[in-house]
Coordinates of C-alpha atoms in Angstrom, one line a residue:
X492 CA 0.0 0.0 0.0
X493 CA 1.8 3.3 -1.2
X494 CA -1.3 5.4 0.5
X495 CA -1.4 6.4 4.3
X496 CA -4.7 6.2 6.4
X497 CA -5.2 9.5 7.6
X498 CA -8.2 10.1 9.8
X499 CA -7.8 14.1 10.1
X500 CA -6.7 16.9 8.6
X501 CA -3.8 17.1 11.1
X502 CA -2.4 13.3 10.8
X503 CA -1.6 14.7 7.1
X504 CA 1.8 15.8 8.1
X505 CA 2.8 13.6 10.8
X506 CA 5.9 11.7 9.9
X507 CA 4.9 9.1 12.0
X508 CA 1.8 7.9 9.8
X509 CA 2.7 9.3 6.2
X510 CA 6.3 9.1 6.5
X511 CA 8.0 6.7 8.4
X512 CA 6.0 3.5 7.7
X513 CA 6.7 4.0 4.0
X514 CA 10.8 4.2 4.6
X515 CA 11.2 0.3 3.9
X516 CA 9.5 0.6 0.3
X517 CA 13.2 2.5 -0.1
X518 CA 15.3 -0.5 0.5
X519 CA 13.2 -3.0 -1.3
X520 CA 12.8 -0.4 -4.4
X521 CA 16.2 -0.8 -6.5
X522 CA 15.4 -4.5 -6.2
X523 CA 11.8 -4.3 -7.6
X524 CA 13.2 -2.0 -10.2
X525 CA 15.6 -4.6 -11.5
X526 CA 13.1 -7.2 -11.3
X527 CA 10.1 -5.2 -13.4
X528 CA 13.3 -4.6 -16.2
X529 CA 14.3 -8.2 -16.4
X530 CA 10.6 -9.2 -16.6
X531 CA 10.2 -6.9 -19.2
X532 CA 6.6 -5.1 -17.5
X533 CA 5.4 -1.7 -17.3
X534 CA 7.4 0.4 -14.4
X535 CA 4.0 2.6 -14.0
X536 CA 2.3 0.1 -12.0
X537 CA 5.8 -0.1 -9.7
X538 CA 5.2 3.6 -9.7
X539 CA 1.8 3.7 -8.7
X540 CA 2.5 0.8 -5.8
X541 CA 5.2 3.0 -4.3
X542 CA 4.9 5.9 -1.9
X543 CA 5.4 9.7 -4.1
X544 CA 7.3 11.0 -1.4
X545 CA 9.1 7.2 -1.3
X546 CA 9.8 7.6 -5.2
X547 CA 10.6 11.0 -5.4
X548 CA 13.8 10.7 -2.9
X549 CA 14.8 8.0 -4.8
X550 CA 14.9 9.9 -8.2
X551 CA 16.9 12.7 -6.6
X552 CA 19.3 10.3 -4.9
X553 CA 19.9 8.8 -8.6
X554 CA 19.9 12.0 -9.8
X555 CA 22.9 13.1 -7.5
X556 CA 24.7 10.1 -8.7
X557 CA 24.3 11.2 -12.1
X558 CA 25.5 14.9 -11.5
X559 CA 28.7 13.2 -9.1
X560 CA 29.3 11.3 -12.4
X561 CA 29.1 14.2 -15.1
X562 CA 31.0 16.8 -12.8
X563 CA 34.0 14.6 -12.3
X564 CA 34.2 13.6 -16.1
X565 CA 34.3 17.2 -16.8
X566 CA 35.3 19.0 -14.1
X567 CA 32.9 21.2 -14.1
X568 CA 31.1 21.2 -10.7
X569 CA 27.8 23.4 -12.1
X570 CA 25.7 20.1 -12.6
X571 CA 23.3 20.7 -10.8
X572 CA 22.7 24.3 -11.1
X573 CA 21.7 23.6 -14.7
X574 CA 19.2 21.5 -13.7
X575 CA 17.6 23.8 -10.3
X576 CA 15.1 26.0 -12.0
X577 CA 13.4 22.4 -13.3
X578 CA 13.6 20.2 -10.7
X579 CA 11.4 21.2 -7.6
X580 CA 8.6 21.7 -10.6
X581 CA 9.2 18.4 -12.3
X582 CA 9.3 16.9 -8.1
X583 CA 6.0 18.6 -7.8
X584 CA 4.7 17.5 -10.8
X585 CA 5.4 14.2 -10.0
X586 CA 3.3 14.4 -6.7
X587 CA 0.3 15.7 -8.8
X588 CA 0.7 12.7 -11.3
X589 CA 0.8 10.5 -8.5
X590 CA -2.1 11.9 -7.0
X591 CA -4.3 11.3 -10.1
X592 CA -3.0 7.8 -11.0
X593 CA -4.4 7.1 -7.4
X594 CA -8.2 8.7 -8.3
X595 CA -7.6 11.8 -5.9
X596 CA -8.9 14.3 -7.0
X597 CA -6.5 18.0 -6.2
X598 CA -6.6 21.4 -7.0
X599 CA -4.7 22.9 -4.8
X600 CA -1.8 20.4 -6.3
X601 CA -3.0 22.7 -9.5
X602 CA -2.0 25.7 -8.2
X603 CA 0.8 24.7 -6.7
X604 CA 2.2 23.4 -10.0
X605 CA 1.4 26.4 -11.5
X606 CA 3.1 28.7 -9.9
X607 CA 6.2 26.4 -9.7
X608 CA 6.0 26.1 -13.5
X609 CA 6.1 30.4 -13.6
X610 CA 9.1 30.2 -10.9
X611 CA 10.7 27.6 -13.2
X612 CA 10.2 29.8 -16.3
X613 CA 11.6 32.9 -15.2
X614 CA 14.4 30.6 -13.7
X615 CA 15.6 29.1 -16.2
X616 CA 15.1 31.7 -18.5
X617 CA 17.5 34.5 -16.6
X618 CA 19.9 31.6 -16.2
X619 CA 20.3 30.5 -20.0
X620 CA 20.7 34.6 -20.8
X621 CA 23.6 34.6 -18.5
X622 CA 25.1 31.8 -20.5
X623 CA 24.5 29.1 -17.7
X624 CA 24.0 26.4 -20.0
X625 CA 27.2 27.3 -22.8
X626 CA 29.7 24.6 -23.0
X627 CA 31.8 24.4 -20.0
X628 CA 29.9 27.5 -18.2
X629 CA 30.7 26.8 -14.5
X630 CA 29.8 28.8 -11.5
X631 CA 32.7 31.3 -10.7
X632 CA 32.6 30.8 -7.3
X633 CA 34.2 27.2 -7.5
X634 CA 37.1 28.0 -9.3
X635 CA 38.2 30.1 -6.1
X636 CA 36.8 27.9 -3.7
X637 CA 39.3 25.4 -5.5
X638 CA 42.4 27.6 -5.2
X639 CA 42.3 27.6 -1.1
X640 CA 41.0 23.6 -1.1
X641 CA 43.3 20.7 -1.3
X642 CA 41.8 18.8 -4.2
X643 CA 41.2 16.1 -2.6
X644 CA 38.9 17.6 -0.3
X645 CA 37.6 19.4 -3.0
X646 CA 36.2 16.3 -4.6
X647 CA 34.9 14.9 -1.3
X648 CA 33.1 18.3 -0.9
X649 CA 31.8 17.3 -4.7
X650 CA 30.7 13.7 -3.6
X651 CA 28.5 14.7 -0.9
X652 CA 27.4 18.6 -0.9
X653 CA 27.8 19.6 -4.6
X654 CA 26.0 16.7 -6.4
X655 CA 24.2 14.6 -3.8
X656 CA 23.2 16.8 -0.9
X657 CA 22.0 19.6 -3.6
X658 CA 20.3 17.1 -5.3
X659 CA 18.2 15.9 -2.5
X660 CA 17.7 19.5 -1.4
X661 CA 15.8 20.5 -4.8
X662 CA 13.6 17.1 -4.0
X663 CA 12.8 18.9 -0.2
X664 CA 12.3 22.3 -1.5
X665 CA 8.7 20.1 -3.2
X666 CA 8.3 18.0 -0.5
X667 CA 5.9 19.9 1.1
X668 CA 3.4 19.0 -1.7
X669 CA 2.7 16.1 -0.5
X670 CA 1.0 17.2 3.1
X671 CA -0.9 19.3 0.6
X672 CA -1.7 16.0 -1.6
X673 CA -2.7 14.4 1.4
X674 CA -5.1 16.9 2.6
X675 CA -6.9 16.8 -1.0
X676 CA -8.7 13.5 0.4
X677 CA -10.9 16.3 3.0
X678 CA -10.3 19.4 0.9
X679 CA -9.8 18.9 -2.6
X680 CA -11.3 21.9 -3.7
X681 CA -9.4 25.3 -4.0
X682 CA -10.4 27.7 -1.7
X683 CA -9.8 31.6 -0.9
X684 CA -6.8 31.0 1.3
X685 CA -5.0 29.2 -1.5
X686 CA -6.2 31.7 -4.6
X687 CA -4.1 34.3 -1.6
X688 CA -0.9 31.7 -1.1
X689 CA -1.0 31.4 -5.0
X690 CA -0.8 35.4 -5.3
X691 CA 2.1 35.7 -2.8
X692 CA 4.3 32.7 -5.5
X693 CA 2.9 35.0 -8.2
X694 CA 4.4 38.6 -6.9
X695 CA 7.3 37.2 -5.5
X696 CA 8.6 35.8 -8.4
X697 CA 7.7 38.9 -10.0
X698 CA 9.7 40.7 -7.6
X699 CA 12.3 38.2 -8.3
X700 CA 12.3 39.1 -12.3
X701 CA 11.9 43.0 -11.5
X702 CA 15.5 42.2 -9.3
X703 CA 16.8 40.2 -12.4
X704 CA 15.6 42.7 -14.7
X705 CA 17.3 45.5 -13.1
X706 CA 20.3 43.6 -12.6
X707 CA 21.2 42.0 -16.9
X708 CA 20.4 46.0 -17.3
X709 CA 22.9 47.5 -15.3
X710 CA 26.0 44.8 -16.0
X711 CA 25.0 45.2 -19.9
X712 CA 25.6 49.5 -19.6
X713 CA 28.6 48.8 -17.4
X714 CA 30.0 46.1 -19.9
X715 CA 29.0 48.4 -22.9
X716 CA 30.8 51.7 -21.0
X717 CA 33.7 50.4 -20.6
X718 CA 33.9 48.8 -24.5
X719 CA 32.9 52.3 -25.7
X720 CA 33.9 54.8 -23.0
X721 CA 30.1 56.1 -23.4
X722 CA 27.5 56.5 -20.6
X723 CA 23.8 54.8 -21.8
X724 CA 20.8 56.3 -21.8
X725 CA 19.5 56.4 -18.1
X726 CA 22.8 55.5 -16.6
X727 CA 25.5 57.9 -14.7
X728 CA 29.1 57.1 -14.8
X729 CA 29.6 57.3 -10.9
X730 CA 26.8 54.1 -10.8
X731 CA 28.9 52.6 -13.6
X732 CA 32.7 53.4 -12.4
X733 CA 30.7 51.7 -8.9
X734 CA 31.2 48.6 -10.5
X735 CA 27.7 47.1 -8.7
X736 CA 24.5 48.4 -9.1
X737 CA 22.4 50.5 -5.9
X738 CA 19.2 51.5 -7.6
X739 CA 15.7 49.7 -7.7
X740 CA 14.9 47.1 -5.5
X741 CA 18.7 46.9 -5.0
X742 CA 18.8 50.4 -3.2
X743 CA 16.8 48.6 -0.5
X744 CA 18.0 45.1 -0.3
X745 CA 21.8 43.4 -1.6
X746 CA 20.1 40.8 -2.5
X747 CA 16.1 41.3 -3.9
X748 CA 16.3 37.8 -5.7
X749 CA 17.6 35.7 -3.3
X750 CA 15.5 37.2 -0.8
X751 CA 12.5 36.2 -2.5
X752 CA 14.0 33.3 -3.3
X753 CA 14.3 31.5 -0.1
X754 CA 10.7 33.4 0.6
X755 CA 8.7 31.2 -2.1
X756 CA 9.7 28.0 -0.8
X757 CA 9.1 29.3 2.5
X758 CA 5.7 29.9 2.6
X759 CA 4.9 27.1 0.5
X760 CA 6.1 25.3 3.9
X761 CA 3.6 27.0 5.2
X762 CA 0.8 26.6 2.6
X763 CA 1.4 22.9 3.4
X764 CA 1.1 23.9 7.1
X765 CA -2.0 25.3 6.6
X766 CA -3.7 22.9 4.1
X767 CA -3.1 20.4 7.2
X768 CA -3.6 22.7 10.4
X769 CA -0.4 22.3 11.7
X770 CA 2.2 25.4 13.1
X771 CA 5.2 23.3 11.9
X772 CA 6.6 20.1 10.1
X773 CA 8.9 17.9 8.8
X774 CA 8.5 19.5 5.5
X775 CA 10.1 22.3 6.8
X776 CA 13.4 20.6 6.6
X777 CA 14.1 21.3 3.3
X778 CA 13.6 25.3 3.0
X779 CA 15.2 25.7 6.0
X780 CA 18.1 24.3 4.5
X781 CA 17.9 26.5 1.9
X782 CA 18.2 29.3 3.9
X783 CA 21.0 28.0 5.8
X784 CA 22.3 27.7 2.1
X785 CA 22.0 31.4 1.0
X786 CA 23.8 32.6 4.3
X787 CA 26.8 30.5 3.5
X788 CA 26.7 31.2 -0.6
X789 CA 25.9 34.6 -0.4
X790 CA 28.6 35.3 2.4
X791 CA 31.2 34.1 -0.2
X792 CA 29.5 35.8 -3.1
X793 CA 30.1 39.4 -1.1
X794 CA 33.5 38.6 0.1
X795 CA 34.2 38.4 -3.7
X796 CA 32.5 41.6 -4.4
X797 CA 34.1 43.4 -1.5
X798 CA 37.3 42.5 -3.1
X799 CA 36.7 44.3 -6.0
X800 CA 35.0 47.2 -5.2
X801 CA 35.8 49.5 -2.3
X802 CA 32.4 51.2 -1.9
X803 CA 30.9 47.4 -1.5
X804 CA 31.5 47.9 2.1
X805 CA 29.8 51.3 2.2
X806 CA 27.2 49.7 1.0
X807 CA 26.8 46.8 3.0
X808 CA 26.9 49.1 5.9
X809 CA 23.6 51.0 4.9
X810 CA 21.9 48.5 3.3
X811 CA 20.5 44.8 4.5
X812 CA 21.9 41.4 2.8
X813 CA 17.9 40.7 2.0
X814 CA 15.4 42.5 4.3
X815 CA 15.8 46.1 4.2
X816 CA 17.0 48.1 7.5
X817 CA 15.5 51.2 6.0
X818 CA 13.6 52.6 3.8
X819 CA 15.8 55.2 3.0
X820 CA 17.5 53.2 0.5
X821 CA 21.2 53.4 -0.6
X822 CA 23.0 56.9 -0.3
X823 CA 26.8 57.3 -1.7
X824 CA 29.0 58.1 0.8
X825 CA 30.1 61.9 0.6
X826 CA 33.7 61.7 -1.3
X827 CA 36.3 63.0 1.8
X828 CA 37.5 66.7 1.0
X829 CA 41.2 67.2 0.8
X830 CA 43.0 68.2 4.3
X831 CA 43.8 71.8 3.8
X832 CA 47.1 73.3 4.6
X833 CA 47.6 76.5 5.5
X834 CA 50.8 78.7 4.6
X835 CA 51.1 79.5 8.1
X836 CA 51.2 76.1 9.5
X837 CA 53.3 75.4 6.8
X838 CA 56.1 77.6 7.9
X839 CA 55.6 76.6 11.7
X840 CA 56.3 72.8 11.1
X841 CA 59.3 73.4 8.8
X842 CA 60.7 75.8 11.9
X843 CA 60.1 73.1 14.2
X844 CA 61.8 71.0 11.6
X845 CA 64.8 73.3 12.2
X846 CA 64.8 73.4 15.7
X847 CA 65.0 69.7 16.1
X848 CA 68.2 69.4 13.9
X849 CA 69.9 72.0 15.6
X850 CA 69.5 70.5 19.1

């Protein structure tokens, strides 16, 4: 039986009932695998007699395997960032093909889908302008993590964090669709409150392309300035000579995009929370995570851009890594006026100057 029996709304997320029972179909699932190949059968029935949330950690466990596989080939450790805008979308769509294969009936799967399906668009979109998915496009960031790693180490870091650990995270980022697909059995229409958690995906990841938006802009006028050695329309060469942009959403927050980022899957923690009636869950593990993630990543990220920039710091100063501090937004930092000398005190230190030879 790959179904739980849930009597309430509440028992819906309780790893006790939907979870742990299921754990063993895990174990006995590479096996059943192998034996539906060699007897030549249809794997849908396999997939329809096994737990989603069962099958789904399984897929992103082979999944890591793969990436482990492809980054060591190539040495090129940006496996599975190719493949994050599409995953937790493909994860949740998985979970609402499950659902109907079993008769239940879900629309608030639906709308969950849907939004994912708009996050993964915009996604994968921004990430295939900035040439993410060219030939031997890596992410910058591992190249200097490499320099100040022992290569050994390095690959260690590759055979559990990079490939597997990521892998399973993008599967926990959509785990918390399945609470939801298990509250469809009392509430499988969509009501008000998730048309309203549905809005909140939908203007976040607009925020999120506003962010990117502004963003490809301003590195396009500061990469055709310094080509051309001329300012672009609705550009000022101080912002440019800046080397990072401070307007928009940016005056206000470091990071807009990554700030909404770790928001979305947030609160669809707590759409799941909701659709069940629970405060908390176990399918908070994976946005946390995430946003244990961003600290680290993003730490790195403006320790490079420090480096490179002296008014960085200036700016981190006044303005927050993702929530604002105030509303004030960013203001550049008065440039220091020259120290002026006087003639006078010019005279009075070179007499000093004689007095101390002659003693």
């Amino acid at each position: 039986m790959a179904f739980p029996t849930v009597e309430t709304l509440e028992d819906c997320a309780d790893f006790s009932k939907t979870v742990k029972p299921f754990i063993p179909q895990l174990y006995a699932l590479p096996a059943k695998v192998l034996d539906v190949i060699a007897r030549r059968e249809s794997l849908l029935e396999l997939y329809a007699e096994t737990n989603p949330l069962i099958s789904g950690f399984a897929i992103s466990v082979v999944l890591g395997a793969v990436f482990l596989v492809v980054a060591e080939i190539n040495r090129n450790y940006s496996q599975v960032d190719r493949a994050w805008s599409l995953l937790p979308t493909l994860y949740i769509a998985h979970f609402n093909a499950w659902a109907r294969l079993a008769g239940i009936s879900s629309q608030r799967l639906d709308a969950v889908l849907f939004f994912s399906t708009v996050w993964s668009a915009r996604l994968t979109f921004n990430y295939w302008r900035k040439g993410g998915y060219s030939v031997g496009s890596e992410d910058y960031r591992w190249e200097i993590i490499r320099q100040y790693v022992p290569k050994a180490a390095f690959h260690i870091f590759n055979w559990t964090f990079i490939s597997f650990i990521q892998s399973i995270l993008l599967f926990a980022l959509a785990a918390p669709a399945y609470p939801i697909l298990l509250s469809s059995q009392f509430e499988p229409n969509l009501t008000s409150s998730d048309i309203a958690y549905t809005s909140i995906q939908l203007l976040l990841i607009l925020t999120e392309w506003i962010a990117d938006q502004q963003q490809w802009d301003y590195q396009n006028a500061k990469k055709q300035y310094r080509q051309s050695a001329k300012i672009p329309s609705g550009f000022k060469q101080a912002d440019l000579d800046r080397g990072f942009i401070t307007s928009g959403l940016w005056a206000y927050s470091r990071h807009p995009n990554f700030a909404c980022e770790q928001t979305i899957w947030f609160v669809l923690y707590q759409w799941s929370c909701y659709a069940t009636r629970n405060l908390y869950s176990w399918a908070g593990v994976g946005p946390s995570f995430l946003i244990l993630l961003f600290q680290g990543s993003t730490w790195l990220t403006e320790l490079i851009t420090a480096s490179k920039y002296p008014e960085y710091k200036a700016y981190q100063r006044q303005v927050g890594m993702f929530a604002p501090t105030w509303l004030g937004g960013y203001k550049i930092p008065p440039a220091k006026a020259p120290k002026v000398i006087r003639t006078s005190e010019l005279a009075k230190k070179i007499e000093e100057k004689e007095k101390r030879k002659q003693k």
